[in-house]
Structures are given as structure tokens and as C-alpha cells.
């Protein structure tokens, strides 16, 4: 058995609950294959997470097709974020398994707008105000249209 198959997908992870609408999120984009929503502890304003709708723990078990849908959506979010946040650049990150820095075990790609000379906050530094998240979601949605 490959190593990655030893870790089963947990259907009760927080992003699975968001996909089932059992938990709220600040949604910015959705299609048949993916959902994108704001990170509640952003490392930069507009920090967005892109996830497949299919059950996938991380980069190790996701199907190539679902990964492709996530990559395509990440590019879409990145381009919109450049406009929405007048960003100078974008950082994408994806963590797999605890040793790789993963905390939530449903595959997600971090899309983080960047500004020259401004460092990312450390992961999980602080929970953002709901109003700020709402405003940032509105800006991103407008740039996606
Ligand atoms: P990681 O698994 O290390 O890639 O990080 C998980 C990310 O999910 C962190 O950046 C958290 O701030 C974020 N996060 C955790 N719970 C939620 C939630 N309910 N809604 C949005 N983002 C979340």
C-alpha cells in the first residue's frame, strides 16, 4: 500500500462541512468542481482557499482531474486578486500531511495577494473581523465578474 493510502479522508473535516453547507464561509467563487472562499485567519488581505468538491485529503490522493480544476480556479482567483487588492504579486501554497504543514485535511490551495515589501503574517496569527472578510469577498467577487 502506498504511504498516502494509509491516511483516510475524514468526512468531518471543516472544509467538508463547508462543502455540505453545515458551516458558513465567505464564498468568492464556485463551479461544478471547486469552491473558493476566504481564509478566516488571512496571512494577507484577500487570502483565499481553493478546494475541490471531490473528497481529497491533499496533493497525494487527489485525482489529476480534480487537481487540474483546482489549479485552473486558483489562477482565476489570482488574476482577480491582482485587481481587487491592487496587488504586486501572488503567493500560492499547498501543504500536505502534518509534516508538510497541513492542518485541515481536505486539499486546499492558498492564494495570497502580495504587496512589495510586506511580509506574510505567520499562519493562524489572528482571526479577521467578519466585516473585513465581507468587504474583501465583495471586492474579489466584483473582480471575478
Ligand atoms: P493548512 O492546512 O496548514 O494549509 O491551513 C489551513 C488553513 O485553513 C489556515 O490558513 C486556516 O486559517 C484556514 N481555516 C481553518 N478553518 C477555516 C474556516 N472555517 N474557514 C476558512 N478558513 C479556515
Short mmCIF file of C-alpha atoms and ligand atoms in Angstrom, two decimals:
data_model
loop_
_atom_site.label_atom_id
_atom_site.label_comp_id
_atom_site.label_asym_id
_atom_site.label_seq_id
_atom_site.Cartn_x
_atom_site.Cartn_y
_atom_site.Cartn_z
CA UNK A 1 0.00 0.00 0.00
CA UNK A 2 1.45 3.44 -0.90
CA UNK A 3 2.10 5.64 2.16
CA UNK A 4 -0.59 8.16 1.23
CA UNK A 5 -3.30 5.46 1.22
CA UNK A 6 -2.68 4.88 4.93
CA UNK A 7 -4.39 8.23 5.70
CA UNK A 8 -8.12 8.00 5.07
CA UNK A 9 -10.19 11.05 4.11
CA UNK A 10 -12.09 12.36 7.16
CA UNK A 11 -15.60 13.38 6.08
CA UNK A 12 -15.92 15.52 9.24
CA UNK A 13 -13.08 17.92 8.45
CA UNK A 14 -14.12 21.59 8.49
CA UNK A 15 -13.90 22.09 4.71
CA UNK A 16 -16.11 19.02 4.10
CA UNK A 17 -18.63 20.67 6.44
CA UNK A 18 -18.38 23.92 4.45
CA UNK A 19 -19.00 21.96 1.23
CA UNK A 20 -22.11 20.40 2.80
CA UNK A 21 -23.24 23.88 3.97
CA UNK A 22 -23.06 22.71 7.58
CA UNK A 23 -20.59 25.51 8.33
CA UNK A 24 -20.53 29.06 6.87
CA UNK A 25 -17.85 30.55 4.67
CA UNK A 26 -17.15 33.78 2.77
CA UNK A 27 -17.58 32.30 -0.69
CA UNK A 28 -15.93 34.09 -3.60
CA UNK A 29 -16.25 31.54 -6.43
CA UNK A 30 -17.86 28.20 -7.17
CA UNK A 31 -18.29 25.90 -10.15
CA UNK A 32 -19.18 22.22 -10.62
CA UNK A 33 -15.76 21.08 -9.43
CA UNK A 34 -14.39 23.65 -6.97
CA UNK A 35 -15.24 26.13 -4.22
CA UNK A 36 -13.17 29.19 -3.26
CA UNK A 37 -13.64 31.10 -0.01
CA UNK A 38 -11.69 33.48 2.20
CA UNK A 39 -9.33 32.18 4.86
CA UNK A 40 -10.68 33.30 8.25
CA UNK A 41 -7.12 33.81 9.52
CA UNK A 42 -5.63 35.54 6.48
CA UNK A 43 -1.89 35.87 6.10
CA UNK A 44 -2.54 38.78 3.73
CA UNK A 45 -5.73 40.71 2.87
CA UNK A 46 -7.77 38.65 0.37
CA UNK A 47 -6.11 35.33 1.32
CA UNK A 48 -8.34 32.77 -0.42
CA UNK A 49 -8.56 28.97 -0.26
CA UNK A 50 -9.46 26.94 -3.35
CA UNK A 51 -10.75 23.42 -2.73
CA UNK A 52 -12.08 20.57 -4.88
CA UNK A 53 -15.66 19.49 -4.28
CA UNK A 54 -14.48 15.89 -4.51
CA UNK A 55 -13.20 14.27 -1.33
CA UNK A 56 -9.41 14.59 -1.41
CA UNK A 57 -7.11 14.76 1.60
CA UNK A 58 -4.22 16.53 -0.13
CA UNK A 59 -1.86 16.52 -3.14
CA UNK A 60 -1.09 12.84 -2.57
CA UNK A 61 -4.56 11.37 -3.14
CA UNK A 62 -6.35 13.97 -5.29
CA UNK A 63 -7.24 12.82 -8.81
CA UNK A 64 -5.32 14.56 -11.61
CA UNK A 65 -8.59 15.95 -13.00
CA UNK A 66 -9.66 17.45 -9.67
CA UNK A 67 -6.18 18.89 -9.18
CA UNK A 68 -6.42 20.48 -12.62
CA UNK A 69 -9.76 22.08 -11.74
CA UNK A 70 -8.24 23.47 -8.53
CA UNK A 71 -5.23 24.82 -10.45
CA UNK A 72 -7.43 26.50 -13.06
CA UNK A 73 -9.60 28.09 -10.37
CA UNK A 74 -6.50 29.20 -8.42
CA UNK A 75 -5.28 31.07 -11.49
CA UNK A 76 -8.71 32.68 -11.88
CA UNK A 77 -8.66 33.83 -8.24
CA UNK A 78 -5.04 35.00 -8.53
CA UNK A 79 -5.82 37.17 -11.56
CA UNK A 80 -8.90 38.67 -9.89
CA UNK A 81 -6.97 39.28 -6.66
CA UNK A 82 -4.35 41.32 -8.53
CA UNK A 83 -7.14 43.74 -9.48
CA UNK A 84 -9.26 43.53 -6.33
CA UNK A 85 -6.38 44.23 -3.95
CA UNK A 86 -4.12 46.18 -6.34
CA UNK A 87 -1.55 43.50 -5.58
CA UNK A 88 2.05 43.44 -6.85
CA UNK A 89 2.18 39.64 -6.88
CA UNK A 90 0.60 36.40 -5.69
CA UNK A 91 1.89 33.59 -3.49
CA UNK A 92 0.33 30.11 -3.86
CA UNK A 93 0.89 27.47 -1.17
CA UNK A 94 -0.31 23.92 -0.64
CA UNK A 95 0.59 21.81 2.41
CA UNK A 96 0.24 18.01 2.53
CA UNK A 97 0.21 15.95 5.73
CA UNK A 98 1.23 17.18 9.19
CA UNK A 99 4.93 17.07 8.38
CA UNK A 100 4.19 19.23 5.34
CA UNK A 101 2.40 21.84 7.45
CA UNK A 102 -1.17 20.72 6.72
CA UNK A 103 -3.74 21.46 9.43
CA UNK A 104 -7.06 20.93 7.61
CA UNK A 105 -7.22 17.61 5.80
CA UNK A 106 -9.20 18.48 2.69
CA UNK A 107 -6.97 19.57 -0.19
CA UNK A 108 -6.69 23.35 -0.47
CA UNK A 109 -4.52 25.83 -2.31
CA UNK A 110 -3.78 29.13 -0.58
CA UNK A 111 -3.95 32.13 -2.93
CA UNK A 112 -2.38 35.14 -1.22
CA UNK A 113 -2.20 38.61 -2.76
CA UNK A 114 1.18 40.24 -2.08
CA UNK A 115 2.46 43.79 -1.88
CA UNK A 116 6.08 44.73 -2.35
CA UNK A 117 7.97 44.85 0.94
CA UNK A 118 5.09 43.44 3.03
CA UNK A 119 5.71 40.04 4.61
CA UNK A 120 3.01 37.42 5.06
CA UNK A 121 1.68 37.13 8.60
CA UNK A 122 2.59 33.82 10.25
CA UNK A 123 -0.07 31.09 9.76
CA UNK A 124 -3.12 31.36 12.07
CA UNK A 125 -1.92 34.67 13.59
CA UNK A 126 -5.35 36.14 14.17
CA UNK A 127 -8.98 35.74 13.20
CA UNK A 128 -10.05 38.50 10.81
CA UNK A 129 -13.09 40.71 11.54
CA UNK A 130 -16.21 39.45 9.75
CA UNK A 131 -16.81 42.90 8.24
CA UNK A 132 -13.33 42.94 6.69
CA UNK A 133 -13.86 39.44 5.29
CA UNK A 134 -17.23 40.51 3.84
CA UNK A 135 -15.67 43.58 2.21
CA UNK A 136 -12.77 41.57 0.78
CA UNK A 137 -15.14 38.90 -0.57
CA UNK A 138 -17.20 41.63 -2.26
CA UNK A 139 -14.08 43.11 -3.87
CA UNK A 140 -12.91 39.74 -5.13
CA UNK A 141 -16.33 38.76 -6.46
CA UNK A 142 -16.56 42.08 -8.33
CA UNK A 143 -13.14 41.49 -9.90
CA UNK A 144 -14.18 37.96 -10.93
CA UNK A 145 -17.19 39.24 -12.91
P1 LIG B 1 -3.20 24.38 6.17
O1 LIG B 1 -3.97 23.09 6.38
O2 LIG B 1 -1.96 24.47 7.00
O3 LIG B 1 -2.90 24.63 4.72
O4 LIG B 1 -4.07 25.59 6.67
C1 LIG B 1 -5.44 25.55 6.87
C2 LIG B 1 -5.97 26.95 6.66
O5 LIG B 1 -7.38 26.91 6.82
C3 LIG B 1 -5.44 28.01 7.61
O6 LIG B 1 -4.90 29.08 6.85
C4 LIG B 1 -6.66 28.44 8.42
O7 LIG B 1 -6.64 29.80 8.74
C5 LIG B 1 -7.78 28.10 7.47
N1 LIG B 1 -9.07 27.81 8.07
C6 LIG B 1 -9.34 26.98 9.10
N2 LIG B 1 -10.66 26.92 9.34
C7 LIG B 1 -11.24 27.73 8.42
C8 LIG B 1 -12.59 28.10 8.14
N3 LIG B 1 -13.61 27.63 8.87
N4 LIG B 1 -12.84 28.95 7.12
C9 LIG B 1 -11.82 29.45 6.39
N5 LIG B 1 -10.52 29.14 6.60
C10 LIG B 1 -10.24 28.30 7.61
#
